[in-house]
């Protein structure tokens, strides 16, 4: 077995420096199994990071479906094959009316890129309103609408056709304190107004209903309804980016916009990550009316999008979610985590805030509960100790790099939750001592 140093040397020769790794001393992972990742020494790590492996690492039902289909046929959607229709029928059945027209693609970035094109074709306006701290993907157009990137390291700042509305963060947002959903939504209305005045009218509002990269943000009640109302009043198309949060992770609902928005129906929904359990798959689902605006005469062709192998993988993922009751499971284990963290917060004052739903949660560590000052170095050392002393993988998020980001594979068990809570308790107790 090669050593980590040998692998790092090989990596340095052929991989770009712009890419990064988890941990200063990265892990050489050789196998995945359910909620565990196993390294070259045989150490089993509890994985709280990989929401992509939605129905569990190396899920045998998904692997078998893919292998079976690869032996029979893989081609593109210019031919007719039932696997495609079987899958898009099931997928669109999971979304509210009138979201019924589905484009299959190969990643979350591709989904958002296409959604942006569709929204622009429908609204006939190029400008976009985005939320501060958001990330929507790695293409040129998506870096342009991702403040997380264009205002981050190496970024070139906000492009003129993009306006930023405040992160609807009840804990640390711009309007702090008891600002309501309507207060934050007013900022969306103002962003559309600024777009108009700047001569770059906006026809798209794109948002994650709960924000991942911005720090696992759960907006205040009423926010999404009011934000969509503001966007629609300005004549814009509302895109819900469900790439991180969709497919039952919320527990109470299948989609994040349902949990946060209640009765909100986006104009376009974009899907990725969990949709294929690691197989490259993504989707854009929209209304017949909006899809019609995209039928300009220019053909939309995607070589791999909707290929039969991807379709059976997508169907197998839905089978497992259904057969194993993973949405309800996420609700129950999520509540157990919430109760556990609430209990820890009584004994550890570094826990400043807990938020999220189901198996998508954030825990903000602060040095001071009054000022909310991020406990960044403590958070970083906690993540390091969790890996070394407890064999638990966890990542950080948020502008202060102080939010513990929980988004494990959905089969995450009660015993996994307890193990995580006990480990954090032990490490925070040792830290205080
Ligand atoms: N949208 C969101 C909210 C994401 O978190 C990501 C990836 N982190 C993307 C889009 C892009 O997805 P992908 O990396 O599959 O292109």
mmCIF file of C-alpha atoms and ligand atoms in Angstrom, residues 51-52 106-112 134-139 142 146 148 206-208 210-213 241-245 270-273 280-282 405 407, ligand 1:
data_model
loop_
_atom_site.group_PDB
_atom_site.id
_atom_site.type_symbol
_atom_site.label_atom_id
_atom_site.label_comp_id
_atom_site.label_asym_id
_atom_site.label_seq_id
_atom_site.Cartn_x
_atom_site.Cartn_y
_atom_site.Cartn_z
ATOM 1 C CA UNK A 51 -24.184 14.259 1.895
ATOM 2 C CA UNK A 52 -23.434 13.056 -1.655
ATOM 3 C CA UNK A 106 -24.412 15.527 -14.901
ATOM 4 C CA UNK A 107 -23.695 17.747 -11.900
ATOM 5 C CA UNK A 108 -25.076 20.466 -9.675
ATOM 6 C CA UNK A 109 -23.104 23.077 -11.594
ATOM 7 C CA UNK A 110 -24.531 21.913 -14.885
ATOM 8 C CA UNK A 111 -28.027 22.052 -13.386
ATOM 9 C CA UNK A 112 -27.619 25.648 -12.172
ATOM 10 C CA UNK A 134 -24.035 31.630 -1.618
ATOM 11 C CA UNK A 135 -22.272 29.085 -3.802
ATOM 12 C CA UNK A 136 -24.003 27.722 -6.892
ATOM 13 C CA UNK A 137 -21.281 25.999 -8.899
ATOM 14 C CA UNK A 138 -17.930 26.043 -10.656
ATOM 15 C CA UNK A 139 -18.643 27.336 -14.194
ATOM 16 C CA UNK A 142 -21.948 30.437 -11.711
ATOM 17 C CA UNK A 146 -21.578 33.013 -6.163
ATOM 18 C CA UNK A 148 -18.779 32.829 -1.668
ATOM 19 C CA UNK A 206 -31.571 32.034 -7.142
ATOM 20 C CA UNK A 207 -31.272 30.752 -3.581
ATOM 21 C CA UNK A 208 -30.797 27.653 -1.506
ATOM 22 C CA UNK A 210 -31.324 26.615 3.624
ATOM 23 C CA UNK A 211 -27.875 27.931 2.795
ATOM 24 C CA UNK A 212 -24.991 25.442 2.892
ATOM 25 C CA UNK A 213 -21.760 27.289 2.128
ATOM 26 C CA UNK A 241 -31.046 25.259 -5.564
ATOM 27 C CA UNK A 242 -31.703 21.921 -3.826
ATOM 28 C CA UNK A 243 -28.268 20.496 -4.660
ATOM 29 C CA UNK A 244 -27.250 20.088 -1.003
ATOM 30 C CA UNK A 245 -30.527 19.905 0.856
ATOM 31 C CA UNK A 270 -32.066 22.319 -9.464
ATOM 32 C CA UNK A 271 -30.839 18.966 -8.158
ATOM 33 C CA UNK A 272 -27.446 17.319 -7.770
ATOM 34 C CA UNK A 273 -25.177 15.598 -5.235
ATOM 35 C CA UNK A 280 -22.562 12.103 -11.786
ATOM 36 C CA UNK A 281 -26.189 13.117 -12.164
ATOM 37 C CA UNK A 282 -28.139 16.340 -11.845
ATOM 38 C CA UNK A 405 -21.433 21.282 9.424
ATOM 39 C CA UNK A 407 -24.657 16.470 6.610
HETATM 40 N N1 LIG B 1 -25.151 24.273 -5.614
HETATM 41 C C1 LIG B 1 -24.825 24.076 -4.329
HETATM 42 C C2 LIG B 1 -25.714 24.630 -3.264
HETATM 43 C C3 LIG B 1 -23.669 23.366 -3.999
HETATM 44 O O1 LIG B 1 -23.357 23.173 -2.717
HETATM 45 C C4 LIG B 1 -22.843 22.851 -5.032
HETATM 46 C C5 LIG B 1 -21.580 22.074 -4.729
HETATM 47 N N2 LIG B 1 -20.999 22.273 -3.505
HETATM 48 C C6 LIG B 1 -23.225 23.098 -6.353
HETATM 49 C C7 LIG B 1 -24.383 23.800 -6.601
HETATM 50 C C8 LIG B 1 -22.396 22.591 -7.498
HETATM 51 O O2 LIG B 1 -22.499 21.219 -7.621
HETATM 52 P P1 LIG B 1 -21.352 20.353 -8.324
HETATM 53 O O3 LIG B 1 -20.137 20.441 -7.473
HETATM 54 O O4 LIG B 1 -21.953 18.980 -8.407
HETATM 55 O O5 LIG B 1 -21.126 20.917 -9.677
#
